[in-house]
One Martini backbone bead per residue (centre of mass of N, CA, C, O) as a GRO file, in nm:
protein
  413
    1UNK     BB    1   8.037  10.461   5.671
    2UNK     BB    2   7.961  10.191   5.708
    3UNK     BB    3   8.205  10.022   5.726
    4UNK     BB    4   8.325  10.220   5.980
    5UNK     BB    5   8.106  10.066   6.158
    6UNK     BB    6   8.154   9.787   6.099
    7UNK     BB    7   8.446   9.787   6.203
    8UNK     BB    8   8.377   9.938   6.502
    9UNK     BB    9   8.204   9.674   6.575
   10UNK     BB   10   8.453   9.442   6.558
   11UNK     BB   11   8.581   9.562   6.751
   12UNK     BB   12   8.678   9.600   7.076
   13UNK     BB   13   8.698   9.775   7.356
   14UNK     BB   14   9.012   9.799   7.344
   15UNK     BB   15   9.078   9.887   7.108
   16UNK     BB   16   8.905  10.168   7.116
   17UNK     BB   17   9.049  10.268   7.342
   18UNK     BB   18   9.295  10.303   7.198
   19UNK     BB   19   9.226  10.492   6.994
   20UNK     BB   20   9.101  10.696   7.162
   21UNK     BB   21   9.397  10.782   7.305
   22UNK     BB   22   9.504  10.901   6.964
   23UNK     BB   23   9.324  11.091   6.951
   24UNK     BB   24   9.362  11.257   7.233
   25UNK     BB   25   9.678  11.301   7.181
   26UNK     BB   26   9.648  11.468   6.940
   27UNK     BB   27   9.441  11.680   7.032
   28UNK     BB   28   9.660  11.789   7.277
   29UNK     BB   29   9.855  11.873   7.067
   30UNK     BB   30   9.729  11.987   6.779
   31UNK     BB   31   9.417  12.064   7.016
   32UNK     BB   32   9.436  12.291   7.305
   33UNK     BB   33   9.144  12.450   7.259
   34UNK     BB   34   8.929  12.160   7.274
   35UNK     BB   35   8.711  12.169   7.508
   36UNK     BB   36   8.465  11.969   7.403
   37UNK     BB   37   8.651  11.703   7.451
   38UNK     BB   38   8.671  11.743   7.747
   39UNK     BB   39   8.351  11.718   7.813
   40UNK     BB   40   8.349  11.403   7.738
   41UNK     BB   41   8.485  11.287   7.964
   42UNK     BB   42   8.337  11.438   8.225
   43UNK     BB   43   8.064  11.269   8.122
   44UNK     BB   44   8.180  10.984   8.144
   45UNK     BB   45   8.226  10.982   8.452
   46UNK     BB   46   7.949  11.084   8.548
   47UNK     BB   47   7.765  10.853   8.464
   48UNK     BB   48   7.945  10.614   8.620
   49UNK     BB   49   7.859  10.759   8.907
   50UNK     BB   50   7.595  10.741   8.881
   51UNK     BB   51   7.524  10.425   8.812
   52UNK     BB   52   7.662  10.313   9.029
   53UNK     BB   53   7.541  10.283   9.295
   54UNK     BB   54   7.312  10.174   9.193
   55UNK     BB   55   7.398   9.907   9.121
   56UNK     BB   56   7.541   9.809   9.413
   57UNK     BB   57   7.252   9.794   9.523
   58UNK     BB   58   7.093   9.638   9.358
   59UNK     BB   59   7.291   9.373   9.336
   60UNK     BB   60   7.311   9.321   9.614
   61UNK     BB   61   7.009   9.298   9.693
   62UNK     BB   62   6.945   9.071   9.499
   63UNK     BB   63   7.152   8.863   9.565
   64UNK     BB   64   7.036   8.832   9.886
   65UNK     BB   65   6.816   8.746   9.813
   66UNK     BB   66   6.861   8.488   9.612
   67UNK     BB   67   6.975   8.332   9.807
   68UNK     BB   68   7.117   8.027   9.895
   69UNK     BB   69   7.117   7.770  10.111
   70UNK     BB   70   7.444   7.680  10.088
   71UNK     BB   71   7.593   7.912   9.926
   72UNK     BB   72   7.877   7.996   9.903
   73UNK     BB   73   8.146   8.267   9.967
   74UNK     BB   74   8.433   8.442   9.934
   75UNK     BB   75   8.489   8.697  10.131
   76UNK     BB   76   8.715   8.598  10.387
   77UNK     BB   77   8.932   8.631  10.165
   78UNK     BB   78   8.916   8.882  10.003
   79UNK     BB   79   8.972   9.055  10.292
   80UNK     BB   80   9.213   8.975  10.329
   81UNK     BB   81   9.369   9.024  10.026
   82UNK     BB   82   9.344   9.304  10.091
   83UNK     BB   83   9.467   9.365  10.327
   84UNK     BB   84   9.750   9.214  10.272
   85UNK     BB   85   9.790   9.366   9.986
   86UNK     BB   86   9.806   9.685  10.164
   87UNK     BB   87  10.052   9.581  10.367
   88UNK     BB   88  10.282   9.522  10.138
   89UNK     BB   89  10.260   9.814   9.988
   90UNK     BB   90  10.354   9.973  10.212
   91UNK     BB   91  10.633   9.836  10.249
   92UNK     BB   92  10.749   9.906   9.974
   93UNK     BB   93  10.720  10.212  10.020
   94UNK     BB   94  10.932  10.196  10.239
   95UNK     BB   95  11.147  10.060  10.133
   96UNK     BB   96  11.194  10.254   9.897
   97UNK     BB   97  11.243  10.494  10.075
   98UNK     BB   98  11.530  10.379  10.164
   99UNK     BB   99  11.665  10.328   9.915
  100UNK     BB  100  11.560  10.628   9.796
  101UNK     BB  101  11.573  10.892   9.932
  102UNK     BB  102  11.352  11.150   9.964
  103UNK     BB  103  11.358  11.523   9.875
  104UNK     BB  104  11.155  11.834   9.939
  105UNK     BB  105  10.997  12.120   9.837
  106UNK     BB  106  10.868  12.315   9.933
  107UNK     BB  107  10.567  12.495   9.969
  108UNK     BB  108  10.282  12.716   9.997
  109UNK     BB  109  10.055  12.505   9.878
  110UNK     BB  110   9.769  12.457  10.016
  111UNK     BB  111   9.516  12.274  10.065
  112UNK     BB  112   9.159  12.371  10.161
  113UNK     BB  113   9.107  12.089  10.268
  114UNK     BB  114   9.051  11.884  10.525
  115UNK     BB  115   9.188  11.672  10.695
  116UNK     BB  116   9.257  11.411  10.937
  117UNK     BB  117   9.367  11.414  11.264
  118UNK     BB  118   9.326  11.085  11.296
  119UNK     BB  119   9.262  10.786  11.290
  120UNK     BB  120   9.031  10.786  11.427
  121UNK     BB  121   8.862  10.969  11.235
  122UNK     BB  122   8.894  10.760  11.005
  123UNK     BB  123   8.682  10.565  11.187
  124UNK     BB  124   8.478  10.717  11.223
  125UNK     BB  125   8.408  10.798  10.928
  126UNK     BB  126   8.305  10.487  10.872
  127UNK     BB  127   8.106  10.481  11.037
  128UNK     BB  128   7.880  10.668  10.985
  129UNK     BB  129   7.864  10.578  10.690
  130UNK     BB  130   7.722  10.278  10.806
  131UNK     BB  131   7.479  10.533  10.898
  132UNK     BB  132   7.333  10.661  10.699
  133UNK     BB  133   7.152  10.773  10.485
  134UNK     BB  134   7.036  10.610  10.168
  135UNK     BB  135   7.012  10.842  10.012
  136UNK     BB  136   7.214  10.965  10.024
  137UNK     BB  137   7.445  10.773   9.956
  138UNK     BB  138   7.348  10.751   9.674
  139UNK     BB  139   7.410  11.064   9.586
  140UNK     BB  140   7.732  11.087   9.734
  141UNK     BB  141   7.885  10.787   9.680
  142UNK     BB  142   7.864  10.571   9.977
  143UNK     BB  143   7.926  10.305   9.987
  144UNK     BB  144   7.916  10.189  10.304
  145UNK     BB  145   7.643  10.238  10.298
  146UNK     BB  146   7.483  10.113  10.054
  147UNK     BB  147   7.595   9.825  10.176
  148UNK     BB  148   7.466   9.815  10.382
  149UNK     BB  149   7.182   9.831  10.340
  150UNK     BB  150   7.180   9.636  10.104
  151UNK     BB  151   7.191   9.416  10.304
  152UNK     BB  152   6.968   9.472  10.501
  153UNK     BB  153   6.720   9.454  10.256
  154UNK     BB  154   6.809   9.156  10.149
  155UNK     BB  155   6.741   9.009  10.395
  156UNK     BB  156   6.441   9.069  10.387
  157UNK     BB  157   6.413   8.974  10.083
  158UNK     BB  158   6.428   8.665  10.198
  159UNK     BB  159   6.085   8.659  10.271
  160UNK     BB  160   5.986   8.731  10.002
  161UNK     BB  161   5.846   8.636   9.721
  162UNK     BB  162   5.909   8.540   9.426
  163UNK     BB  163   5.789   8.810   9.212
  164UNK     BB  164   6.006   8.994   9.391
  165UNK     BB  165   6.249   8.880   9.305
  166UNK     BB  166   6.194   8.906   9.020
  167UNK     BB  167   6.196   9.210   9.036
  168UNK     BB  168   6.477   9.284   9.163
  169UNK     BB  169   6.615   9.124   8.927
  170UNK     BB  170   6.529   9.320   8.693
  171UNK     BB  171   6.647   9.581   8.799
  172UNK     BB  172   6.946   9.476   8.790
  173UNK     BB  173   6.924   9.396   8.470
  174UNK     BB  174   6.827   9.726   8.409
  175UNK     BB  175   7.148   9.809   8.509
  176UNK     BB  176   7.313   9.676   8.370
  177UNK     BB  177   7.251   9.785   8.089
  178UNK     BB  178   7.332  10.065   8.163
  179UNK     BB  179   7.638  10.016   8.195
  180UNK     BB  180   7.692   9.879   7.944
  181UNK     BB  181   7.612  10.181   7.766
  182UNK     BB  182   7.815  10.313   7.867
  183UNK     BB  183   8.085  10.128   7.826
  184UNK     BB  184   8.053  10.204   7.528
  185UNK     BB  185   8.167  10.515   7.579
  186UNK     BB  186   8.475  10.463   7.649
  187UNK     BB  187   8.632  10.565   7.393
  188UNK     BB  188   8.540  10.881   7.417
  189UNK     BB  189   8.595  10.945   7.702
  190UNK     BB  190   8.888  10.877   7.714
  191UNK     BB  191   8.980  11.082   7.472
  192UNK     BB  192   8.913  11.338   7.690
  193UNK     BB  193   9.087  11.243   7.939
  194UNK     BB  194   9.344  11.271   7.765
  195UNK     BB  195   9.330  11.525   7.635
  196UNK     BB  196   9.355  11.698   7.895
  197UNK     BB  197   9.627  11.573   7.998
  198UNK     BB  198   9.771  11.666   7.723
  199UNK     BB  199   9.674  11.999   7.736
  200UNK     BB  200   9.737  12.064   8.057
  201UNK     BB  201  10.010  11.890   8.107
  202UNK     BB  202  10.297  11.938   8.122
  203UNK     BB  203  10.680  11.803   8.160
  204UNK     BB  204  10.778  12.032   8.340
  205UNK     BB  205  10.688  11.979   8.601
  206UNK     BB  206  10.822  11.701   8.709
  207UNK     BB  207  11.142  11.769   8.687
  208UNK     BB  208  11.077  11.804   9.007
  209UNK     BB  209  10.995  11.509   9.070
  210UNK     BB  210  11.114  11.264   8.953
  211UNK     BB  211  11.213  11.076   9.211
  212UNK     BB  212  10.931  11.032   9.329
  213UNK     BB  213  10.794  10.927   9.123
  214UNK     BB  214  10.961  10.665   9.051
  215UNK     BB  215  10.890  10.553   9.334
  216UNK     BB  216  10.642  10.493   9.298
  217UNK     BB  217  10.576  10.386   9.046
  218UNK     BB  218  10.776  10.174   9.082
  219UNK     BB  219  10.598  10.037   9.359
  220UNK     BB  220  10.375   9.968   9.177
  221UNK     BB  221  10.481   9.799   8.959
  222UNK     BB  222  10.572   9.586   9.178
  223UNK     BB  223  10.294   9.511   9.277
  224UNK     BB  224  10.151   9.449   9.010
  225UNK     BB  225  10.439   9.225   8.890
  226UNK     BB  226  10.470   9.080   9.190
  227UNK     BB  227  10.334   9.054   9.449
  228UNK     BB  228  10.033   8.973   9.327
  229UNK     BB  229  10.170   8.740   9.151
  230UNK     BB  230  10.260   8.573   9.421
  231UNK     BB  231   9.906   8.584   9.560
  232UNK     BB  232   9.803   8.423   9.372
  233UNK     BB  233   9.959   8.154   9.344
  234UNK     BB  234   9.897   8.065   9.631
  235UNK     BB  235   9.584   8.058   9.551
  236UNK     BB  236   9.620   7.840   9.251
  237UNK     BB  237   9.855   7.736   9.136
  238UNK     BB  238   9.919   7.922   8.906
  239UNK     BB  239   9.961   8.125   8.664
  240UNK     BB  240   9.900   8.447   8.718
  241UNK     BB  241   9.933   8.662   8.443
  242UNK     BB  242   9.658   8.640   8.298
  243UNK     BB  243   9.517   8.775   8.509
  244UNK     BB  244   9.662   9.031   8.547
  245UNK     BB  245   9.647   9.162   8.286
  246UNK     BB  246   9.370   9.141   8.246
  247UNK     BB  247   9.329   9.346   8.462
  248UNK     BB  248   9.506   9.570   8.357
  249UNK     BB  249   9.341   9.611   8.084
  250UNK     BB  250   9.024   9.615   8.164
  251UNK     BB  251   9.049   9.825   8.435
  252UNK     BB  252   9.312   9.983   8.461
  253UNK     BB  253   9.275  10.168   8.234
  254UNK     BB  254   9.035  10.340   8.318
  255UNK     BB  255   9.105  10.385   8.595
  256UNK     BB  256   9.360  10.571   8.504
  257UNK     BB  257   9.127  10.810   8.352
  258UNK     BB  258   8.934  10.851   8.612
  259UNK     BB  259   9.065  10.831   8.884
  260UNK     BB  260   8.780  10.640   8.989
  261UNK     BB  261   8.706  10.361   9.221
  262UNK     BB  262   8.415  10.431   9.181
  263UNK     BB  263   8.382  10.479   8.839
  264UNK     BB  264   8.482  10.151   8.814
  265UNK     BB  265   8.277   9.932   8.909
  266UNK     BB  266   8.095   9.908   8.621
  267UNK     BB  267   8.348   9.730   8.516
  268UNK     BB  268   8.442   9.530   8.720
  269UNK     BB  269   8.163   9.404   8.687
  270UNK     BB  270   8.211   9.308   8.385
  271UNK     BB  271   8.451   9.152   8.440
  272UNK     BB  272   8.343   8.931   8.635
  273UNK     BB  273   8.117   8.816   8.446
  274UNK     BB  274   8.323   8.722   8.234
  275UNK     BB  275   8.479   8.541   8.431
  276UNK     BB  276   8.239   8.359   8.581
  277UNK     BB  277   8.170   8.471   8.823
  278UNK     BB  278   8.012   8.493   9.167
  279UNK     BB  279   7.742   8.740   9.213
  280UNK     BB  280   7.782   8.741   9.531
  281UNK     BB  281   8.072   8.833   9.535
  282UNK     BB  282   8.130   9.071   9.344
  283UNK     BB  283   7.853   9.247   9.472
  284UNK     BB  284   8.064   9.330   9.700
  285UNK     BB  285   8.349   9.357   9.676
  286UNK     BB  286   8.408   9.584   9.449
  287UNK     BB  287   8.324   9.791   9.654
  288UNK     BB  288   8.475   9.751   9.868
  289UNK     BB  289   8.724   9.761   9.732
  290UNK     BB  290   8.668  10.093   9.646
  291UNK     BB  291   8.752  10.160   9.959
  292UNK     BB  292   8.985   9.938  10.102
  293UNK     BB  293   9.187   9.855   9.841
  294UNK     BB  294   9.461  10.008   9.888
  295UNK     BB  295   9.775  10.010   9.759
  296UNK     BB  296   9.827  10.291   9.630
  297UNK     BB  297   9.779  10.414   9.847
  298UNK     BB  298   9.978  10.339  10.061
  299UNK     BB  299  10.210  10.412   9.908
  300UNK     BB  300  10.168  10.683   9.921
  301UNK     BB  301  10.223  10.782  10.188
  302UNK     BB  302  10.459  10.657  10.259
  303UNK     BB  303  10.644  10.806  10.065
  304UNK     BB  304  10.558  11.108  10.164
  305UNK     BB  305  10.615  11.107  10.443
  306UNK     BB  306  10.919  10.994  10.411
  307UNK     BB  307  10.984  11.265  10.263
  308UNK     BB  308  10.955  11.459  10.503
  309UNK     BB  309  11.127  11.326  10.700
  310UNK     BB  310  11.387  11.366  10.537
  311UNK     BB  311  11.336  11.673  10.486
  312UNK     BB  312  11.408  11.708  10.859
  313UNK     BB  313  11.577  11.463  10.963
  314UNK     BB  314  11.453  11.203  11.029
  315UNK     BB  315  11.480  10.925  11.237
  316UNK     BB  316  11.411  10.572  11.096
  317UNK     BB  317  11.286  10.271  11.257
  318UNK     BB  318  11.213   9.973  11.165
  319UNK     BB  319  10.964   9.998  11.402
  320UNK     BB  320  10.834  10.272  11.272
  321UNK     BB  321  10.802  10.210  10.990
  322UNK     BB  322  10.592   9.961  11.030
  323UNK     BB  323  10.380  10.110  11.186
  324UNK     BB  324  10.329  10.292  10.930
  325UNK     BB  325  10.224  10.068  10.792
  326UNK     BB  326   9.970  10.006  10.935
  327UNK     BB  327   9.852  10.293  10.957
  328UNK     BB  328   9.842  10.292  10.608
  329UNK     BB  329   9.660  10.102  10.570
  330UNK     BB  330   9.413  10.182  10.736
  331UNK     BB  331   9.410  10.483  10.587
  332UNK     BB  332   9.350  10.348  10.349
  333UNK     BB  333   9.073  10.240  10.376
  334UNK     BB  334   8.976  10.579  10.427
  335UNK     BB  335   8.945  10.685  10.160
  336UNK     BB  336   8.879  10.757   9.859
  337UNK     BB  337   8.716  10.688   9.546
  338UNK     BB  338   8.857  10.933   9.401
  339UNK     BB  339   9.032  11.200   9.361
  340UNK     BB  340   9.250  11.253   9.595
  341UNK     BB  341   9.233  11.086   9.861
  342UNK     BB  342   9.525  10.986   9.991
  343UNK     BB  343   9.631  11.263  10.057
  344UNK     BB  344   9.497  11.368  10.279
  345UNK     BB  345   9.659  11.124  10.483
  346UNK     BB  346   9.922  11.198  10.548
  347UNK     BB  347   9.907  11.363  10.816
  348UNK     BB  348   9.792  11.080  10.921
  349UNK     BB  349  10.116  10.977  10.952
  350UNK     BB  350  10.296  11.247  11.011
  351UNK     BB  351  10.196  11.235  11.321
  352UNK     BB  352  10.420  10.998  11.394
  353UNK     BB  353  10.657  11.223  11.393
  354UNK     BB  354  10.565  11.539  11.449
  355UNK     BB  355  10.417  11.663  11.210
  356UNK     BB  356  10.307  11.933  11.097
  357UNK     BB  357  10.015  12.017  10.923
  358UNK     BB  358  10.140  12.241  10.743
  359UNK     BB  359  10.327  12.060  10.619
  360UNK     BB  360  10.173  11.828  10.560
  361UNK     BB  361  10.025  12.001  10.330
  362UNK     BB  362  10.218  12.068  10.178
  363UNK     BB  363  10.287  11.743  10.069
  364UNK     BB  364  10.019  11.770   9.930
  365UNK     BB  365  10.069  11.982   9.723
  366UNK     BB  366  10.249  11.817   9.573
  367UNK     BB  367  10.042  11.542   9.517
  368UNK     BB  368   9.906  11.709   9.329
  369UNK     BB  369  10.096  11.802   9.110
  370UNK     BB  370  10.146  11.455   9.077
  371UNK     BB  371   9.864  11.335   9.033
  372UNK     BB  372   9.837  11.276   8.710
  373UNK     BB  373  10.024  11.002   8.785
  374UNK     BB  374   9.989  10.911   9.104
  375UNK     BB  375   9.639  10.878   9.075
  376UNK     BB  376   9.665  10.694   8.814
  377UNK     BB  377   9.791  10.462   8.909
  378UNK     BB  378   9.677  10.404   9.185
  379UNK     BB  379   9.391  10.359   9.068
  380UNK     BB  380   9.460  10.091   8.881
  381UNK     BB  381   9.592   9.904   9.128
  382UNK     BB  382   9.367   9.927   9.271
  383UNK     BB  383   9.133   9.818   9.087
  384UNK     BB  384   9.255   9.555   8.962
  385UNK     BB  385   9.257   9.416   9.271
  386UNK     BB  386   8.947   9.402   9.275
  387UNK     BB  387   8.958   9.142   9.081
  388UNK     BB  388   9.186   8.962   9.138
  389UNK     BB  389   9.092   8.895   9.444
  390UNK     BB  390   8.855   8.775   9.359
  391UNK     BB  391   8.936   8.575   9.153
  392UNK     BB  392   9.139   8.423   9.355
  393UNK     BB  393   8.930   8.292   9.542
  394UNK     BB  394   8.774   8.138   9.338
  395UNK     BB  395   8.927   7.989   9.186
  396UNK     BB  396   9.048   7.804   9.388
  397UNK     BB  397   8.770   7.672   9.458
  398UNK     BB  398   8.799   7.549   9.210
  399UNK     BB  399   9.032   7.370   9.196
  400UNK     BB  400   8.864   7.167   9.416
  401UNK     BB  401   8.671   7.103   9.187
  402UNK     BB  402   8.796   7.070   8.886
  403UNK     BB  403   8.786   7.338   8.770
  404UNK     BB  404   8.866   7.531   8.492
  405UNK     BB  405   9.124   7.790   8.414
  406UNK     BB  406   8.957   8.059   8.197
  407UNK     BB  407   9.052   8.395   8.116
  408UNK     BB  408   9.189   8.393   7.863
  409UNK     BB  409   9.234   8.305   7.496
  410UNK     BB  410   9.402   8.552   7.407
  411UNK     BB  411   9.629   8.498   7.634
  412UNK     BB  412   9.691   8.177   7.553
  413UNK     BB  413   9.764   8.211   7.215
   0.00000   0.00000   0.00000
């Protein structure tokens, strides 16, 4: 037994989640009824959940209270390339729906959550957010609202004395170890997580909905293996897919099974950590990015609206589809960090074709459907994209000051 936990402590983090990955596979094959073991991942998402609001608020408000004047970071690089990526992969998801054509079979079951009548109703819903009441917002996991308190207090504690300064910071370093912590079993959790999606849905619900899946999926890993290194090399001139990989695979993988860009927070905060990023930009960024960064979800959109549009026989030119692509942007900004946040968005995009609510509403019925494909593969490349782009902005910065980067030795050898 010592033995056992000898070696499973000399393994990586990753070698474990791959481990765990295979044992929740195995017994959701041949132990389909171990509710047990999937309320292991319930529990790990739920922590996760729990700890990161803190997280987000403590480490940004202690960031900007110890800011030095005169020290750069880099956000205005990271909001365009954030807008930027999100604008690039509605495109890619637009193009692809033009060459793949899909037309869908409609149902009748349309989700009971109600959708938002239109673009301004989704930029209403942000600004409320961005002056909810901060108890709240921590409470709800209102991430724009934390962001802006946590601004907003960070900045008056730059003020406050030294001693407070160091308490404030003290906070925030044992948020940060509490979140170590958590993600320390993440082995388990995934484990739960794998499990439920193998003993819980069949292959067989799939296989009416191929075309579909394949144009996203397919749309998705364009965006994250072509799309964004070609966007990261323009910013850093070095290959790109080192640092690609490195955050798919530190990121992605955990996001992918959590399904949930606001709990994947206090990964991607220890992913920026080791790659030796700067805890002023990423203590902000990466909770932004898990708002407002969304290239998964404008992908989402785009291709299932213009779905319905195939599946009615609307004609759509090019200057429509464009359109489509930048409302798509917007809508995708204002998505929620959840499971199926993007889905219920479909609506105010096919309101721009003049789809009645209860089709649109249809069309989001399908997207639960295959949501287990399609909202998993999302939010990794939400998730993972938000590191991606935090990193290849403060890179370039290197670069111009003549540092090395060395995003992992593991992946150089």
């Amino acid at each position: 037994m010592k033995q056992a936990l000898n070696f499973w402590n000399q393994l990586s983090l990753i070698n474990r989640i791959v481990i765990g990955m295979i044992i929740g596979i195995l017994l959701g094959i041949f132990v389909p009824q171990a509710a047990a073991v999937g309320t292991i991942g319930t529990v790990f998402v739920s922590a996760l959940k729990a700890i990161a609001p803190l997280l987000v608020f403590f480490i940004v408000l202690s960031a900007l209270a110890q800011h030095k004047e005169g020290h750069e970071t880099n956000m205005k690089s990271i909001v365009i390339l954030y807008l930027f990526g999100t604008f690039a992969a509605a495109l890619v998801g637009v193009i692809a729906s033009f060459a793949f054509p899909i037309t869908l079979t409609l149902t009748d079951t349309v989700s009971e959550i109600a959708a938002p009548e239109g673009i301004a109703s989704v930029l209403q819903t942000l600004i409320l957010k961005l002056v909810d009441n901060p108890v709240n917002a921590l409470m709800s996991g209102n991430y724009i609202g934390i962001l802006s308190w946590a601004v907003v207090f960070g900045f008056a504690f730059r003020k406050a004395d030294e001693s407070t300064k160091s308490f404030l910071q003290q906070i925030a370093d044992a948020t940060s170890h509490v979140v170590k912590l958590v993600i320390s079993f993440a082995p388990f959790g995934i484990m739960g997580l794998v499990y439920t999606t193998v003993s819980e849905n069949g292959v067989g619900v799939f296989a009416t909905y191929g075309s579909l899946i394949m144009v996203l999926l397919g749309s998705m890993f364009f965006v994250a293996l072509v799309i964004n290194p070609i966007i990261v090399f323009v910013m850093i001139k070095e290959n790109p897919f080192p640092l690609v990989f490195r955050c798919l695979k530190d990121s992605g993988i955990t996001a992918f099974f959590t399904r949930s860009s606001a709990a994947n927070i206090p990964v991607n905060m220890e992913l920026c950590r080791d790659l030796g990023l700067d805890e002023d930009s990423y203590s902000v960024s990466i909770p932004l990015g898990a708002t407002i960064n969304m290239a998964g979800a404008a992908i989402t959109i785009t291709v299932l609206s213009l779905a319905a549009v195939n599946t009615l026989g609307i004609q759509v030119d090019f200057l429509t589809a464009l359109v489509l692509s930048v409302l798509s942007t917007v809508a995708a900004c204002g998505a929620s960090g959840v499971t199926g946040g993007s889905l219920l968005l479909i609506p105010v995009a096919c309101s721009l074709f003049g789809i009645s609510n209860d089709i649109a509403m249809q069309v989001v019925g399908v997207g639960f459907i295959i949501g287990v494909l399609q909202d998993s593969c999302e939010t990794a490349l939400n998730s993972s994209t938000d590191v991606l782009f935090t990193a290849a902005a403060e890179f370039r910065q290197w670069k111009k000051e003549g540092r090395v980067i060395n995003v992992s030795p593991e992946l150089a050898e």
